[in-house]
Amino acid sequence: MSIQWFPGHMTRARRQIQDKLKLIDLAVELLDARIPLSSRNPMIDDILLNKPRLIVLGKSDLADPRETEAWIERFKYEGHECIAVDASTGTRVGEIPDLARKLMQEKIDRQIAKGINPRAVRALIVGIPNVGKSTLINRLAGRNIAITGDRPGVTKGQQWIKVGKEMELLDTPGILWPKFEDPIVGYRLAMTGAIKEQILDIEDIAFYATRELINRYWDTLVERYGIEEERPTDTEEAENIVRIMEAIGRKRGCLISGGRVDLEKTSGIILRELRAGKLGRLTLESASTY
Ligand code: G4P
């Protein structure tokens, strides 16, 4: 990952976000719609305290639409406003200011009742690295903003970006660390491209990706690679996963001496195609099992 997270970094990141909370009305928590759990900071509730929160499921163009709907329901059930967007094309990004205003409606009504003219709703976008924060800020702003890394003394010289008349955004997103406790979280982040491959072994990442595909999207896998293998019944058994990876490699001509399958090359193909959406729109974590 671009940032190596140590306890000191985590404390600083938390403090920086908490400094900014004083300036804003609500936080926009950006998650990856393909992995809403793994892309979620484990301490988000503690960090955002009682700030109103809008959950945005980003990269929804790459996620399974039915699963995304289920996640939206899930988050709403928990009391959060939630919307799925594609920041790369801007799909539904334009609805965010209205939702933000809706979240603040009671406060706005109170101000109006007191004769105060309510100002634009002020928000901060928070999320783990590579989840799409800068892309979303640029979309909301309607132009390319020079998004800077976090600076000390955040309250000084803070820039507000206008999003229409009713919303303002801090120009610096809040960068949070992902979960570390569960190793599968790291592999899911790597599968979706959120963390760099060099940190984890490419064959390991592809192994877990293949396992997820067998369990959740077997028909898609068969269709994409034309494999003729039986669907493994036990995906806890490593050799069953490797057998499918080898079948994919053979179909793609990834062979080395002795007719053996080049698993490294095969892994590269699986991951590239998965990340580029060539296997269709996939979600690796279901709201129903959460
Ligand atoms: P960050 O600020 O949270 O670190 O993330 P950033 O906006 O830099 O986005 C990380 C990657 O995710 C970028 O791709 C970006 O284009 C892509 N991305 C962001 N939002 C969406 C979305 O809604 N849908 C899709 N499909 N992709 C999204 P990249 O490969 O790193 O760069 P590039 O190919 O765009 O140059």
mmCIF file of C-alpha atoms and ligand atoms in Angstrom:
data_model
loop_
_atom_site.group_PDB
_atom_site.id
_atom_site.type_symbol
_atom_site.label_atom_id
_atom_site.label_comp_id
_atom_site.label_asym_id
_atom_site.label_seq_id
_atom_site.Cartn_x
_atom_site.Cartn_y
_atom_site.Cartn_z
ATOM 1 C CA MET A 1 0.000 0.000 0.000
ATOM 2 C CA SER A 2 1.158 3.517 -0.634
ATOM 3 C CA ILE A 3 0.979 4.265 3.079
ATOM 4 C CA GLN A 4 2.541 1.959 5.630
ATOM 5 C CA TRP A 5 0.266 2.217 8.629
ATOM 6 C CA PHE A 6 1.852 2.178 12.046
ATOM 7 C CA PRO A 7 0.176 3.059 15.341
ATOM 8 C CA GLY A 8 1.629 6.590 15.118
ATOM 9 C CA HIS A 9 0.162 7.112 11.643
ATOM 10 C CA MET A 10 -3.199 5.822 12.737
ATOM 11 C CA THR A 11 -3.301 8.161 15.740
ATOM 12 C CA ARG A 12 -2.336 11.089 13.511
ATOM 13 C CA ALA A 13 -4.914 10.206 10.845
ATOM 14 C CA ARG A 14 -7.586 9.931 13.487
ATOM 15 C CA ARG A 15 -6.610 13.257 15.052
ATOM 16 C CA GLN A 16 -6.535 15.005 11.666
ATOM 17 C CA ILE A 17 -10.027 13.813 10.877
ATOM 18 C CA GLN A 18 -11.296 14.721 14.319
ATOM 19 C CA ASP A 19 -9.845 18.257 13.896
ATOM 20 C CA LYS A 20 -11.793 18.576 10.681
ATOM 21 C CA LEU A 21 -15.015 17.324 12.267
ATOM 22 C CA LYS A 22 -15.252 20.661 14.042
ATOM 23 C CA LEU A 23 -15.494 22.386 10.677
ATOM 24 C CA ILE A 24 -18.120 20.210 9.038
ATOM 25 C CA ASP A 25 -21.789 19.302 9.325
ATOM 26 C CA LEU A 26 -21.508 15.772 7.994
ATOM 27 C CA ALA A 27 -19.054 13.144 6.834
ATOM 28 C CA VAL A 28 -19.242 11.282 3.535
ATOM 29 C CA GLU A 29 -17.916 7.780 4.164
ATOM 30 C CA LEU A 30 -16.756 6.353 0.847
ATOM 31 C CA LEU A 31 -16.669 2.554 0.502
ATOM 32 C CA ASP A 32 -15.903 0.270 -2.445
ATOM 33 C CA ALA A 33 -19.244 -1.264 -3.498
ATOM 34 C CA ARG A 34 -17.453 -4.543 -4.321
ATOM 35 C CA ILE A 35 -16.084 -4.917 -0.800
ATOM 36 C CA PRO A 36 -18.120 -2.711 1.544
ATOM 37 C CA LEU A 37 -16.763 -4.531 4.593
ATOM 38 C CA SER A 38 -13.098 -4.763 3.709
ATOM 39 C CA SER A 39 -12.980 -1.172 2.493
ATOM 40 C CA ARG A 40 -14.443 0.071 5.759
ATOM 41 C CA ASN A 41 -12.265 1.460 8.502
ATOM 42 C CA PRO A 42 -12.741 -0.674 11.618
ATOM 43 C CA MET A 43 -12.908 2.348 13.919
ATOM 44 C CA ILE A 44 -15.094 4.552 11.788
ATOM 45 C CA ASP A 45 -17.864 4.892 14.393
ATOM 46 C CA ASP A 46 -15.366 5.985 17.048
ATOM 47 C CA ILE A 47 -13.641 8.372 14.652
ATOM 48 C CA LEU A 48 -16.726 10.107 13.317
ATOM 49 C CA LEU A 49 -18.354 10.173 16.731
ATOM 50 C CA ASN A 50 -21.917 11.403 16.350
ATOM 51 C CA LYS A 51 -21.471 13.331 13.108
ATOM 52 C CA PRO A 52 -24.261 12.702 10.613
ATOM 53 C CA ARG A 53 -22.930 10.380 7.960
ATOM 54 C CA LEU A 54 -23.707 9.697 4.345
ATOM 55 C CA ILE A 55 -22.374 6.362 3.115
ATOM 56 C CA VAL A 56 -21.393 6.394 -0.555
ATOM 57 C CA LEU A 57 -20.772 3.073 -2.283
ATOM 58 C CA GLY A 58 -18.231 3.990 -4.960
ATOM 59 C CA LYS A 59 -17.076 1.992 -8.006
ATOM 60 C CA SER A 60 -20.618 0.646 -8.223
ATOM 61 C CA ASP A 61 -20.112 0.315 -12.002
ATOM 62 C CA LEU A 62 -17.856 -2.644 -11.153
ATOM 63 C CA ALA A 63 -20.134 -4.184 -8.498
ATOM 64 C CA ASP A 64 -23.063 -6.588 -8.733
ATOM 65 C CA PRO A 65 -26.174 -4.311 -8.817
ATOM 66 C CA ARG A 66 -28.336 -6.700 -6.759
ATOM 67 C CA GLU A 67 -25.716 -6.891 -4.026
ATOM 68 C CA THR A 68 -25.338 -3.123 -4.082
ATOM 69 C CA GLU A 69 -29.086 -2.703 -3.524
ATOM 70 C CA ALA A 70 -28.903 -5.127 -0.604
ATOM 71 C CA TRP A 71 -26.020 -3.128 0.906
ATOM 72 C CA ILE A 72 -27.939 0.135 0.560
ATOM 73 C CA GLU A 73 -30.876 -1.442 2.402
ATOM 74 C CA ARG A 74 -28.535 -2.758 5.053
ATOM 75 C CA PHE A 75 -26.939 0.622 5.740
ATOM 76 C CA LYS A 76 -30.310 2.357 5.746
ATOM 77 C CA TYR A 77 -31.555 -0.200 8.239
ATOM 78 C CA GLU A 78 -28.612 0.810 10.430
ATOM 79 C CA GLY A 79 -29.777 4.410 10.243
ATOM 80 C CA HIS A 80 -27.430 5.847 7.615
ATOM 81 C CA GLU A 81 -28.303 7.526 4.353
ATOM 82 C CA CYS A 82 -26.635 5.583 1.551
ATOM 83 C CA ILE A 83 -26.194 5.923 -2.208
ATOM 84 C CA ALA A 84 -24.215 4.003 -4.841
ATOM 85 C CA VAL A 85 -22.307 6.025 -7.440
ATOM 86 C CA ASP A 86 -19.832 5.654 -10.266
ATOM 87 C CA ALA A 87 -17.445 8.556 -9.834
ATOM 88 C CA SER A 88 -15.504 7.639 -12.975
ATOM 89 C CA THR A 89 -18.475 8.690 -15.154
ATOM 90 C CA GLY A 90 -20.363 10.729 -12.560
ATOM 91 C CA THR A 91 -23.422 8.480 -12.465
ATOM 92 C CA ARG A 92 -25.631 9.520 -9.492
ATOM 93 C CA VAL A 93 -22.895 11.736 -8.035
ATOM 94 C CA GLY A 94 -25.236 14.699 -8.607
ATOM 95 C CA GLU A 95 -27.663 13.302 -6.004
ATOM 96 C CA ILE A 96 -25.129 13.589 -3.187
ATOM 97 C CA PRO A 97 -25.767 17.299 -2.356
ATOM 98 C CA ASP A 98 -29.520 16.661 -2.025
ATOM 99 C CA LEU A 99 -28.934 13.704 0.250
ATOM 100 C CA ALA A 100 -26.498 15.727 2.338
ATOM 101 C CA ARG A 101 -29.089 18.436 2.703
ATOM 102 C CA LYS A 102 -31.729 15.854 3.601
ATOM 103 C CA LEU A 103 -29.490 14.606 6.413
ATOM 104 C CA MET A 104 -29.226 18.133 7.787
ATOM 105 C CA GLN A 105 -32.858 19.046 7.206
ATOM 106 C CA GLU A 106 -33.881 19.251 10.864
ATOM 107 C CA LYS A 107 -31.043 21.632 11.666
ATOM 108 C CA ILE A 108 -31.801 23.692 8.564
ATOM 109 C CA ASP A 109 -35.505 23.900 9.517
ATOM 110 C CA ARG A 110 -34.572 25.005 13.036
ATOM 111 C CA GLN A 111 -32.356 27.747 11.645
ATOM 112 C CA ILE A 112 -35.072 28.935 9.284
ATOM 113 C CA ALA A 113 -37.559 28.991 12.177
ATOM 114 C CA LYS A 114 -35.149 31.259 14.080
ATOM 115 C CA GLY A 115 -34.852 33.554 11.093
ATOM 116 C CA ILE A 116 -31.292 32.412 10.269
ATOM 117 C CA ASN A 117 -30.443 31.976 6.622
ATOM 118 C CA PRO A 118 -28.871 28.478 6.475
ATOM 119 C CA ARG A 119 -25.441 28.304 4.877
ATOM 120 C CA ALA A 120 -24.294 25.527 2.512
ATOM 121 C CA VAL A 121 -23.932 22.097 4.121
ATOM 122 C CA ARG A 122 -20.238 21.441 4.819
ATOM 123 C CA ALA A 123 -18.830 17.958 4.320
ATOM 124 C CA LEU A 124 -15.633 15.947 4.472
ATOM 125 C CA ILE A 125 -15.003 12.837 2.399
ATOM 126 C CA VAL A 126 -13.336 10.015 4.317
ATOM 127 C CA GLY A 127 -12.109 6.621 3.190
ATOM 128 C CA ILE A 128 -9.164 4.278 2.860
ATOM 129 C CA PRO A 129 -6.503 4.863 0.144
ATOM 130 C CA ASN A 130 -7.585 4.232 -3.463
ATOM 131 C CA VAL A 131 -11.261 3.943 -2.676
ATOM 132 C CA GLY A 132 -11.897 6.876 -5.032
ATOM 133 C CA LYS A 133 -11.924 9.963 -2.762
ATOM 134 C CA SER A 134 -10.084 12.287 -5.175
ATOM 135 C CA THR A 135 -12.162 11.121 -8.125
ATOM 136 C CA LEU A 136 -15.356 11.806 -6.182
ATOM 137 C CA ILE A 137 -14.194 15.253 -5.040
ATOM 138 C CA ASN A 138 -13.339 16.175 -8.640
ATOM 139 C CA ARG A 139 -16.706 14.947 -9.867
ATOM 140 C CA LEU A 140 -18.600 16.849 -7.206
ATOM 141 C CA ALA A 141 -16.575 19.981 -7.902
ATOM 142 C CA GLY A 142 -17.038 19.573 -11.650
ATOM 143 C CA ARG A 143 -13.349 20.291 -12.213
ATOM 144 C CA ASN A 144 -9.928 18.978 -11.316
ATOM 145 C CA ILE A 145 -8.910 20.072 -7.866
ATOM 146 C CA ALA A 146 -5.291 19.879 -6.771
ATOM 147 C CA ILE A 147 -5.917 17.522 -3.898
ATOM 148 C CA THR A 148 -3.082 17.790 -1.462
ATOM 149 C CA GLY A 149 -1.919 15.428 1.190
ATOM 150 C CA ASP A 150 -2.839 16.217 4.717
ATOM 151 C CA ARG A 151 -1.247 19.343 6.088
ATOM 152 C CA PRO A 152 -0.570 20.242 9.654
ATOM 153 C CA GLY A 153 -2.672 23.072 11.065
ATOM 154 C CA VAL A 154 -5.741 22.074 9.190
ATOM 155 C CA THR A 155 -7.891 24.878 10.493
ATOM 156 C CA LYS A 156 -5.574 27.435 8.863
ATOM 157 C CA GLY A 157 -5.997 28.064 5.167
ATOM 158 C CA GLN A 158 -8.610 25.356 4.756
ATOM 159 C CA GLN A 159 -10.059 25.457 1.280
ATOM 160 C CA TRP A 160 -13.751 24.902 0.680
ATOM 161 C CA ILE A 161 -14.898 23.561 -2.655
ATOM 162 C CA LYS A 162 -18.322 24.669 -3.774
ATOM 163 C CA VAL A 163 -20.652 21.906 -4.932
ATOM 164 C CA GLY A 164 -23.563 23.833 -6.378
ATOM 165 C CA LYS A 165 -25.131 26.347 -3.995
ATOM 166 C CA GLU A 166 -26.018 24.003 -1.192
ATOM 167 C CA MET A 167 -22.900 22.030 -0.389
ATOM 168 C CA GLU A 168 -19.233 22.722 0.343
ATOM 169 C CA LEU A 169 -16.479 20.171 0.607
ATOM 170 C CA LEU A 170 -13.122 20.242 2.295
ATOM 171 C CA ASP A 171 -10.451 20.010 -0.415
ATOM 172 C CA THR A 172 -8.446 17.447 1.552
ATOM 173 C CA PRO A 173 -10.089 14.080 2.138
ATOM 174 C CA GLY A 174 -9.732 12.188 5.371
ATOM 175 C CA ILE A 175 -7.483 9.200 4.744
ATOM 176 C CA LEU A 176 -8.186 6.196 6.907
ATOM 177 C CA TRP A 177 -6.443 2.888 7.366
ATOM 178 C CA PRO A 178 -8.093 -0.389 6.349
ATOM 179 C CA LYS A 179 -8.695 -3.377 8.609
ATOM 180 C CA PHE A 180 -5.659 -5.455 9.437
ATOM 181 C CA GLU A 181 -6.947 -8.175 11.741
ATOM 182 C CA ASP A 182 -8.321 -10.477 9.092
ATOM 183 C CA PRO A 183 -5.804 -11.545 6.406
ATOM 184 C CA ILE A 184 -8.584 -12.094 3.850
ATOM 185 C CA VAL A 185 -9.322 -8.359 4.023
ATOM 186 C CA GLY A 186 -5.820 -7.652 2.677
ATOM 187 C CA TYR A 187 -6.353 -10.103 -0.181
ATOM 188 C CA ARG A 188 -9.724 -8.582 -1.044
ATOM 189 C CA LEU A 189 -8.176 -5.117 -1.098
ATOM 190 C CA ALA A 190 -5.416 -6.442 -3.355
ATOM 191 C CA MET A 191 -7.891 -8.234 -5.667
ATOM 192 C CA THR A 192 -9.754 -5.000 -6.274
ATOM 193 C CA GLY A 193 -6.514 -3.059 -6.741
ATOM 194 C CA ALA A 194 -6.794 -1.005 -3.558
ATOM 195 C CA ILE A 195 -3.419 -2.195 -2.324
ATOM 196 C CA LYS A 196 -0.368 -2.711 -4.435
ATOM 197 C CA GLU A 197 0.572 -6.163 -5.551
ATOM 198 C CA GLN A 198 4.187 -5.937 -4.399
ATOM 199 C CA ILE A 199 3.076 -6.224 -0.788
ATOM 200 C CA LEU A 200 1.376 -9.585 -1.235
ATOM 201 C CA ASP A 201 2.324 -12.482 -3.489
ATOM 202 C CA ILE A 202 0.484 -12.261 -6.814
ATOM 203 C CA GLU A 203 -0.214 -16.002 -6.875
ATOM 204 C CA ASP A 204 -1.688 -15.806 -3.372
ATOM 205 C CA ILE A 205 -3.941 -12.893 -4.339
ATOM 206 C CA ALA A 206 -5.110 -14.761 -7.468
ATOM 207 C CA PHE A 207 -5.621 -17.915 -5.411
ATOM 208 C CA TYR A 208 -8.029 -16.133 -3.071
ATOM 209 C CA ALA A 209 -9.667 -14.350 -6.015
ATOM 210 C CA THR A 210 -10.244 -17.685 -7.764
ATOM 211 C CA ARG A 211 -11.685 -19.125 -4.576
ATOM 212 C CA GLU A 212 -14.123 -16.210 -4.284
ATOM 213 C CA LEU A 213 -15.082 -16.603 -7.946
ATOM 214 C CA ILE A 214 -15.684 -20.338 -7.571
ATOM 215 C CA ASN A 215 -17.844 -19.761 -4.504
ATOM 216 C CA ARG A 216 -19.780 -16.758 -5.728
ATOM 217 C CA TYR A 217 -19.547 -16.505 -9.511
ATOM 218 C CA TRP A 218 -18.847 -19.987 -10.875
ATOM 219 C CA ASP A 219 -20.945 -19.553 -14.035
ATOM 220 C CA THR A 220 -19.155 -16.316 -14.856
ATOM 221 C CA LEU A 221 -15.809 -18.046 -14.464
ATOM 222 C CA VAL A 222 -16.826 -20.912 -16.737
ATOM 223 C CA GLU A 223 -18.197 -18.531 -19.332
ATOM 224 C CA ARG A 224 -15.172 -16.228 -19.369
ATOM 225 C CA TYR A 225 -12.472 -18.900 -19.550
ATOM 226 C CA GLY A 226 -14.306 -21.807 -21.140
ATOM 227 C CA ILE A 227 -13.069 -24.208 -18.496
ATOM 228 C CA GLU A 228 -14.544 -27.685 -18.520
ATOM 229 C CA GLU A 229 -13.682 -28.691 -14.961
ATOM 230 C CA GLU A 230 -16.285 -29.784 -12.432
ATOM 231 C CA ARG A 231 -17.111 -27.153 -9.852
ATOM 232 C CA PRO A 232 -15.083 -27.989 -6.734
ATOM 233 C CA THR A 233 -17.301 -28.863 -3.823
ATOM 234 C CA ASP A 234 -14.683 -28.115 -1.184
ATOM 235 C CA THR A 235 -13.017 -24.743 -1.725
ATOM 236 C CA GLU A 236 -11.158 -24.966 1.578
ATOM 237 C CA GLU A 237 -8.962 -27.553 -0.139
ATOM 238 C CA ALA A 238 -6.100 -25.615 -1.789
ATOM 239 C CA GLU A 239 -5.546 -28.149 -4.560
ATOM 240 C CA ASN A 240 -9.099 -27.681 -5.782
ATOM 241 C CA ILE A 241 -8.470 -23.973 -6.316
ATOM 242 C CA VAL A 242 -5.109 -24.580 -8.000
ATOM 243 C CA ARG A 243 -6.776 -27.102 -10.333
ATOM 244 C CA ILE A 244 -9.149 -24.366 -11.559
ATOM 245 C CA MET A 245 -6.308 -21.838 -11.883
ATOM 246 C CA GLU A 246 -4.381 -24.367 -13.976
ATOM 247 C CA ALA A 247 -7.430 -24.955 -16.171
ATOM 248 C CA ILE A 248 -7.664 -21.187 -16.767
ATOM 249 C CA GLY A 249 -3.928 -21.036 -17.517
ATOM 250 C CA ARG A 250 -4.172 -23.859 -20.050
ATOM 251 C CA LYS A 251 -7.100 -22.138 -21.799
ATOM 252 C CA ARG A 252 -5.032 -18.957 -22.029
ATOM 253 C CA GLY A 253 -1.887 -20.746 -23.215
ATOM 254 C CA CYS A 254 0.141 -19.947 -20.085
ATOM 255 C CA LEU A 255 2.473 -22.936 -20.337
ATOM 256 C CA ILE A 256 6.079 -23.485 -19.393
ATOM 257 C CA SER A 257 8.498 -26.339 -20.032
ATOM 258 C CA GLY A 258 7.084 -29.812 -19.626
ATOM 259 C CA GLY A 259 3.558 -28.571 -20.363
ATOM 260 C CA ARG A 260 3.203 -27.206 -16.843
ATOM 261 C CA VAL A 261 0.985 -24.171 -16.268
ATOM 262 C CA ASP A 262 2.693 -20.862 -15.582
ATOM 263 C CA LEU A 263 0.755 -19.925 -12.455
ATOM 264 C CA GLU A 264 2.335 -16.501 -12.120
ATOM 265 C CA LYS A 265 1.259 -15.499 -15.611
ATOM 266 C CA THR A 266 -2.185 -17.033 -15.070
ATOM 267 C CA SER A 267 -2.519 -15.090 -11.812
ATOM 268 C CA GLY A 268 -1.704 -11.853 -13.639
ATOM 269 C CA ILE A 269 -4.453 -12.537 -16.184
ATOM 270 C CA ILE A 270 -7.088 -13.377 -13.563
ATOM 271 C CA LEU A 271 -6.355 -10.269 -11.503
ATOM 272 C CA ARG A 272 -6.104 -7.884 -14.459
ATOM 273 C CA GLU A 273 -9.411 -9.094 -15.857
ATOM 274 C CA LEU A 274 -11.138 -9.081 -12.478
ATOM 275 C CA ARG A 275 -10.041 -5.495 -11.746
ATOM 276 C CA ALA A 276 -10.947 -4.271 -15.212
ATOM 277 C CA GLY A 277 -14.468 -5.656 -14.864
ATOM 278 C CA LYS A 278 -13.910 -8.205 -17.669
ATOM 279 C CA LEU A 279 -15.569 -10.853 -15.518
ATOM 280 C CA GLY A 280 -18.623 -8.664 -15.194
ATOM 281 C CA ARG A 281 -19.867 -6.753 -12.204
ATOM 282 C CA LEU A 282 -18.858 -8.628 -9.087
ATOM 283 C CA THR A 283 -19.305 -8.106 -5.372
ATOM 284 C CA LEU A 284 -17.116 -10.119 -3.043
ATOM 285 C CA GLU A 285 -18.988 -9.421 0.190
ATOM 286 C CA SER A 286 -22.723 -9.908 0.714
ATOM 287 C CA ALA A 287 -24.913 -7.771 2.943
ATOM 288 C CA SER A 288 -26.787 -10.939 3.916
ATOM 289 C CA THR A 289 -23.763 -12.516 5.600
ATOM 290 C CA TYR A 290 -22.797 -9.392 7.471
HETATM 291 P P1 G4P B 1 -8.199 7.947 -3.498
HETATM 292 O O1 G4P B 1 -8.225 9.446 -3.697
HETATM 293 O O2 G4P B 1 -9.231 7.477 -2.526
HETATM 294 O O3 G4P B 1 -6.855 7.414 -3.148
HETATM 295 O O4 G4P B 1 -8.620 7.248 -4.892
HETATM 296 P P2 G4P B 1 -8.612 7.828 -6.377
HETATM 297 O O5 G4P B 1 -9.672 8.872 -6.532
HETATM 298 O O6 G4P B 1 -7.229 8.199 -6.740
HETATM 299 O O7 G4P B 1 -9.090 6.545 -7.191
HETATM 300 C C1 G4P B 1 -8.341 5.339 -7.210
HETATM 301 C C2 G4P B 1 -8.635 4.607 -8.516
HETATM 302 O O8 G4P B 1 -10.018 4.253 -8.565
HETATM 303 C C3 G4P B 1 -8.397 5.443 -9.772
HETATM 304 O O9 G4P B 1 -7.951 4.551 -10.788
HETATM 305 C C4 G4P B 1 -9.775 5.946 -10.134
HETATM 306 O O10 G4P B 1 -9.920 6.257 -11.505
HETATM 307 C C5 G4P B 1 -10.604 4.727 -9.771
HETATM 308 N N1 G4P B 1 -12.010 5.084 -9.458
HETATM 309 C C6 G4P B 1 -12.461 5.971 -8.561
HETATM 310 N N2 G4P B 1 -13.802 5.976 -8.515
HETATM 311 C C7 G4P B 1 -14.226 5.070 -9.422
HETATM 312 C C8 G4P B 1 -15.527 4.591 -9.836
HETATM 313 O O11 G4P B 1 -16.579 5.012 -9.327
HETATM 314 N N3 G4P B 1 -15.535 3.605 -10.788
HETATM 315 C C9 G4P B 1 -14.399 3.096 -11.326
HETATM 316 N N4 G4P B 1 -14.521 2.139 -12.261
HETATM 317 N N5 G4P B 1 -13.178 3.514 -10.961
HETATM 318 C C10 G4P B 1 -13.086 4.488 -10.019
HETATM 319 P P3 G4P B 1 -6.444 4.366 -11.170
HETATM 320 O O12 G4P B 1 -6.358 3.149 -11.986
HETATM 321 O O13 G4P B 1 -5.591 4.460 -9.948
HETATM 322 O O14 G4P B 1 -6.139 5.607 -12.006
HETATM 323 P P4 G4P B 1 -6.733 5.961 -13.453
HETATM 324 O O15 G4P B 1 -6.795 4.702 -14.214
HETATM 325 O O16 G4P B 1 -8.083 6.568 -13.256
HETATM 326 O O17 G4P B 1 -5.741 6.929 -13.942
#
